[in-house]
Coordinates of C-alpha atoms and ligand atoms in Angstrom, one line a residue:
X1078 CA 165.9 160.3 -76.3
X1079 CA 167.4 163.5 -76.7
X1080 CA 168.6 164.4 -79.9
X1081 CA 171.0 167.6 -80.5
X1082 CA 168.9 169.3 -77.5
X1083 CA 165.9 168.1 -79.3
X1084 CA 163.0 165.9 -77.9
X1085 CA 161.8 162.6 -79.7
X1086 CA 158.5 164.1 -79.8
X1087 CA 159.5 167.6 -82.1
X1088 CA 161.5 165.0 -84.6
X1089 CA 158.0 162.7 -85.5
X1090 CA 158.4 160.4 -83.0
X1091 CA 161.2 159.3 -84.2
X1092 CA 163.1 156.4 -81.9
X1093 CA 167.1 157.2 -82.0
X1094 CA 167.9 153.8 -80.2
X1095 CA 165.7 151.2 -82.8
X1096 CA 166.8 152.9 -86.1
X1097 CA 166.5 151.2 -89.4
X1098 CA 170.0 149.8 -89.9
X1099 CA 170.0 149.8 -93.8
X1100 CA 168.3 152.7 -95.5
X1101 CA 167.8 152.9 -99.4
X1102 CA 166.7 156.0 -101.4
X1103 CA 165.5 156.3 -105.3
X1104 CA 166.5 160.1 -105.4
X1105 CA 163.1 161.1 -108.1
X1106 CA 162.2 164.1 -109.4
X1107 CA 164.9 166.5 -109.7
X1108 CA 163.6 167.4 -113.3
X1109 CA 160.0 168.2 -112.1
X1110 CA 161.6 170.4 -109.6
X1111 CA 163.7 172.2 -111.7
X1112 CA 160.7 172.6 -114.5
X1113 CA 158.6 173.9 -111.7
X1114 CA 160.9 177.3 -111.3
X1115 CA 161.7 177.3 -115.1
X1116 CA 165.1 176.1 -114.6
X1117 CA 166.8 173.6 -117.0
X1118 CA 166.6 169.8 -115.7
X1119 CA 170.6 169.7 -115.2
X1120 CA 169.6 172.5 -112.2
X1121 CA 167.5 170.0 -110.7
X1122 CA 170.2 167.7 -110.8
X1123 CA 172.5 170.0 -109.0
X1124 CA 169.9 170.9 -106.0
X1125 CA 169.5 167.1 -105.3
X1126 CA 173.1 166.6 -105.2
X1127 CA 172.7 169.1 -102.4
X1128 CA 170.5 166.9 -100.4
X1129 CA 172.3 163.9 -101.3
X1130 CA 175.2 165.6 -98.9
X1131 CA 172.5 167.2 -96.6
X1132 CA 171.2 163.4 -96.3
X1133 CA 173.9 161.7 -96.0
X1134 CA 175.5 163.8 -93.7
X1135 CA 172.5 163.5 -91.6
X1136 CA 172.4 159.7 -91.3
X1137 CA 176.0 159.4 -90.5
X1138 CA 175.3 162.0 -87.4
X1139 CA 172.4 159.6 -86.6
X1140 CA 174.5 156.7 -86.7
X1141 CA 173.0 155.2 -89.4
X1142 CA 174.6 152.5 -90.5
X1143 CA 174.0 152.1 -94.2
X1144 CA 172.7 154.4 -96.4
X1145 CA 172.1 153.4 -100.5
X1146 CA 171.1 155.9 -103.0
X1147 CA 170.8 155.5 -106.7
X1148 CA 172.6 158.1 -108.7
X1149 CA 172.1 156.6 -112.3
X1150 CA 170.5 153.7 -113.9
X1151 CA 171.5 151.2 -116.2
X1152 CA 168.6 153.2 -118.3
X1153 CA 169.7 156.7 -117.6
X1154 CA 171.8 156.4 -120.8
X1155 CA 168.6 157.2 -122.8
X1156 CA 168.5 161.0 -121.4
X1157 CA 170.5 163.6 -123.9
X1158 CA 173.9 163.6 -123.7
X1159 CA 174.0 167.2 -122.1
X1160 CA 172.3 165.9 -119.0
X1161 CA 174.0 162.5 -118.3
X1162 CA 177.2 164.7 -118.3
X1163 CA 175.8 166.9 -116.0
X1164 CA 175.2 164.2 -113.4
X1165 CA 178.6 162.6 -114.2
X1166 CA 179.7 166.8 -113.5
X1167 CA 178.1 166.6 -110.7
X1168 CA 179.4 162.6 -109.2
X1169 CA 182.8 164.2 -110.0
X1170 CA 182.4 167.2 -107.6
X1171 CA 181.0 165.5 -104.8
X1172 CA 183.2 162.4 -104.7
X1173 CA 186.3 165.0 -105.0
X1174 CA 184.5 166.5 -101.7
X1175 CA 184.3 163.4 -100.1
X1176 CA 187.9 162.4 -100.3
X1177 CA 188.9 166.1 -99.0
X1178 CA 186.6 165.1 -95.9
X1179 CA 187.1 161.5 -95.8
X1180 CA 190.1 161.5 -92.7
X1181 CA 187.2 163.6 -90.8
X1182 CA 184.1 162.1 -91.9
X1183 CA 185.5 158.7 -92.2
X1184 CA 182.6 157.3 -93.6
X1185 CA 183.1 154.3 -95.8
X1186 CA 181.8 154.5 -99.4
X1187 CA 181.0 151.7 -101.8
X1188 CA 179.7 151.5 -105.5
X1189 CA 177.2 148.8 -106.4
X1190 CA 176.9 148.9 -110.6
X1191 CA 179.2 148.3 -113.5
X1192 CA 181.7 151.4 -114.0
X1193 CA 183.4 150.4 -116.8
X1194 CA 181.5 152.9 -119.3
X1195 CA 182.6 155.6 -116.7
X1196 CA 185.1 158.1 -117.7
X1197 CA 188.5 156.6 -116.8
X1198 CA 188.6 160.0 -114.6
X1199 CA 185.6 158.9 -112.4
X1200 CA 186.4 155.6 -112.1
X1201 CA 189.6 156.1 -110.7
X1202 CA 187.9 158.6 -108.3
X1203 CA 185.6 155.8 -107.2
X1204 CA 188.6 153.6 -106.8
X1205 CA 190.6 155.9 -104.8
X1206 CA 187.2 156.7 -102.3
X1207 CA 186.5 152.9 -102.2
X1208 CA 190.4 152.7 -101.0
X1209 CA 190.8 155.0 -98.9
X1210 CA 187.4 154.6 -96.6
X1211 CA 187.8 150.5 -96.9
X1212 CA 188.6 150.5 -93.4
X1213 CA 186.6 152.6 -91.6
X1214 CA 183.4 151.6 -89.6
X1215 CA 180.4 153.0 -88.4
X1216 CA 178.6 154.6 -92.0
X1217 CA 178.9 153.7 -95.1
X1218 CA 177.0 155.1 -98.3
X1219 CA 176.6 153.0 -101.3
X1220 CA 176.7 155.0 -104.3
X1221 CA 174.5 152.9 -107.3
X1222 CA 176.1 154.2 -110.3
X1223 CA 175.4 153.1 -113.8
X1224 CA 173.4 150.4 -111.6
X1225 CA 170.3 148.0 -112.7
X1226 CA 168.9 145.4 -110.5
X1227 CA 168.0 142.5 -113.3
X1228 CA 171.7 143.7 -114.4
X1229 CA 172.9 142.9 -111.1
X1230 CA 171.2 139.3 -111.5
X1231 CA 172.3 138.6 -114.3
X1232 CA 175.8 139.5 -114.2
X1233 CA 175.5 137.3 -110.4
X1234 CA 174.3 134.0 -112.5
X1235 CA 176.8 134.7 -114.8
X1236 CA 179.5 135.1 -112.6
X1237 CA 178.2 131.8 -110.4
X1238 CA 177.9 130.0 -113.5
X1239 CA 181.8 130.7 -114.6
X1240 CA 182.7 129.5 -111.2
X1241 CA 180.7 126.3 -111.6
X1242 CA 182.5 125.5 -114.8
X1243 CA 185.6 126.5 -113.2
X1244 CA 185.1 123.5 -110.1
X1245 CA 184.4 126.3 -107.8
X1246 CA 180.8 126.1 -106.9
X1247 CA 178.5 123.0 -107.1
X1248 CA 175.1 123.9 -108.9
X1249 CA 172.9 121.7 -107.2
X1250 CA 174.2 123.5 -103.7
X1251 CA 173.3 127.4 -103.8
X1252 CA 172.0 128.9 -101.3
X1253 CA 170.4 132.3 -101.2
X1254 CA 173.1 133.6 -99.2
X1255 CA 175.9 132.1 -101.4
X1256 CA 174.2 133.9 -104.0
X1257 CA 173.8 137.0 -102.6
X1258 CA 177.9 137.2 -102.8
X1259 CA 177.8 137.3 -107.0
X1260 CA 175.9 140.6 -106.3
X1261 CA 177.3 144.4 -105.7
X1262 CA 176.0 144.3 -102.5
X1263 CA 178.0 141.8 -100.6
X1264 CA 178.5 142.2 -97.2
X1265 CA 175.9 144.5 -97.1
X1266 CA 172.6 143.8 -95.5
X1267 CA 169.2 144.3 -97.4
X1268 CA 167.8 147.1 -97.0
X1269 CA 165.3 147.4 -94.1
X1270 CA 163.4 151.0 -95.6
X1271 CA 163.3 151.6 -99.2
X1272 CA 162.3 155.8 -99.7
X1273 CA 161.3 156.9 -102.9
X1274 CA 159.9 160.6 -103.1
X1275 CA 158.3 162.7 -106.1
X1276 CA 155.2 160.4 -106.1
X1277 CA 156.1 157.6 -108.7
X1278 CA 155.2 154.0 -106.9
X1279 CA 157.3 152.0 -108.5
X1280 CA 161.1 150.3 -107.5
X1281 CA 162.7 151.3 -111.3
X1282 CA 164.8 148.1 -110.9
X1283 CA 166.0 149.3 -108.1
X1284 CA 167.6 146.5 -105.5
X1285 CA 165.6 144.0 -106.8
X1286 CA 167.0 140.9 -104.8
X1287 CA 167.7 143.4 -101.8
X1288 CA 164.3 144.4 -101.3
X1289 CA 162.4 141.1 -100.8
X1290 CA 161.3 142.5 -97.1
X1291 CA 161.6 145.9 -96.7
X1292 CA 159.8 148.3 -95.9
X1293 CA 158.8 151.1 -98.6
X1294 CA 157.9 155.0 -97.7
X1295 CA 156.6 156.8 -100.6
X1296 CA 156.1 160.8 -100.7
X1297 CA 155.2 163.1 -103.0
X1298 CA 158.1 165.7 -102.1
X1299 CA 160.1 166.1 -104.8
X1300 CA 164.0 165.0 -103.9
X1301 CA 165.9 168.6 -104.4
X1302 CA 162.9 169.5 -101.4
X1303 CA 163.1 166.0 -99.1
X1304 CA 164.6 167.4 -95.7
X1305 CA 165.5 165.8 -92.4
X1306 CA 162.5 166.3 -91.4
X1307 CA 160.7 164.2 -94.3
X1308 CA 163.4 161.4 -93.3
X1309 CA 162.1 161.3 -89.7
X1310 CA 158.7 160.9 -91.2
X1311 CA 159.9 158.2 -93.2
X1312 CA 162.0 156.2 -90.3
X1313 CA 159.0 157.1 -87.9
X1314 CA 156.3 155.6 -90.5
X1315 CA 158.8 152.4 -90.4
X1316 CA 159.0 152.6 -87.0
X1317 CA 155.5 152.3 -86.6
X1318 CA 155.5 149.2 -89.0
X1319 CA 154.9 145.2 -88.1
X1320 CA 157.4 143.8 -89.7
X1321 CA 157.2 139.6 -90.4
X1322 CA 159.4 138.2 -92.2
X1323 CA 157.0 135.8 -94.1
X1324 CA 155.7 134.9 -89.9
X1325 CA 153.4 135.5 -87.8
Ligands
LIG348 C1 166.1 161.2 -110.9 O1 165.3 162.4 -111.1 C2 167.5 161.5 -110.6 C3 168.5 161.1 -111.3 C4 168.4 160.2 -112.5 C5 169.9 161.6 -111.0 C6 170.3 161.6 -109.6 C7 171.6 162.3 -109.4 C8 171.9 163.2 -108.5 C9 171.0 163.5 -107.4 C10 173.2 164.0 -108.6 C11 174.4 163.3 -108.3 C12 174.4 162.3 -107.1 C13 175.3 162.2 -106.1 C14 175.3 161.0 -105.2 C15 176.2 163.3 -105.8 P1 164.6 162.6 -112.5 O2 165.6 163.4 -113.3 O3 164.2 161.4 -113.1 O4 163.4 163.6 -112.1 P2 162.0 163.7 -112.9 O5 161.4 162.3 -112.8 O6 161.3 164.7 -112.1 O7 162.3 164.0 -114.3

């Protein structure tokens, strides 16, 4: 298929028609990249924003359907004060962006994570995107923000257990998909590619209940430097994958 006046074959074989419908991304290694030009880490921080938009701009024009990144951990508290404010700096800009776009764009956006320890400023920002996009179809980007997967678990058993007390579920009668509505991500479906670039193979607790079959892509570009063209490597690598299901 032709793409923008492009062939399949210039974009690594990448197959517009069969796309992945869920995509996740663990956006790693904006400090290495600033360190590696001398710059301080909250510069890193600020280049990888810019490929979150060049991304996610991207897979909307694709017609991707979902597309999940993780912005900030449950454990990103730990870093210095100066650079979690940074990224909060840097959540506030965008998402003030992304409301001035949304009528055009119309692309639905979604937080998975506890924001109650957010600023009261950002969290009525992620209210008012969450609002005004709740309607619209076609894309939607799920921002993970202050976001842990065993956190995600644990406040799901909680909230199932209150409901069991409560008459409103039966706990000898869960199913998995039952369950999967006491999580952030309802409604949503798991992942089918999880990307993680900068070289670290690990998931960082990272859609932990999401991830049970999909597919992972690891790279060693750093995020600040992952391009369209290191996606269609990534989608084309999945492309290329057998995926079973637990079959045969
Ligand atoms: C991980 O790299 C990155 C983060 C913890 C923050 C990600 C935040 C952004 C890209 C900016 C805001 C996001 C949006 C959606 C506008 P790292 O700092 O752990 O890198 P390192 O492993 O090289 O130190």
């Amino acid at each position: 298929m032709a793409l923008f006046g492009r062939s399949t074959q210039q974009l690594g074989q990448v197959d517009f028609d069969n796309l992945p419908r869920h995509i996740a991304i663990i956006m790693d290694g904006n400090g290495r990249w600033a360190k590696r030009r001398g710059l301080p880490r909250t510069a890193g921080h600020a280049a990888g924003a810019e490929t979150f938009r060049t991304i996610a701009t991207y897979c909307k024009d694709i017609g991707l359907e979902y597309l999940t990144v993780y912005a900030f951990s449950t454990e990103n508290w730990k870093r210095s004060a100066e650079e979690v404010s940074a990224i909060m700096g840097l959540l506030k800009k965008y998402l003030l962006e992304a409301i001035g776009r949304m009528e055009r764009d119309r692309v639905k956006m979604e937080f998975f994570g506890d924001l109650s320890p957010l600023s009261p400023e950002l969290q009525e920002m992620c209210a008012r995107t969450r609002e005004i996009s709740k309607h619209y179809e076609g894309c939607q980007v799920n921002i993970c923000l202050n976001y842990g997967g065993r956190d995600e678990l644990v406040r799901g058993a909680m909230a199932f257990a209150r409901d069991c007390v409560q008459g409103r579920a039966d706990p000898d009668h869960l199913t998995q998909e039952q369950f999967g509505n006491y999580l952030f991500s309802r409604g949503v479906p798991d992942p089918d590619l999880i990307i993680r670039p900068s070289g670290e193979l690990r998931l960082s607790n990272f859609l932990l209940w999401q991830s049970a079959y999909a597919e992972f892509y690891f790279t060693d570009v750093l995020w600040p430097d992952f391009s369209k063209e290191e996606l269609h490597r990534a989608i084309a690598a999945y492309q290329g994958r057998d995926r079973r299901f637990g079959g045969v």
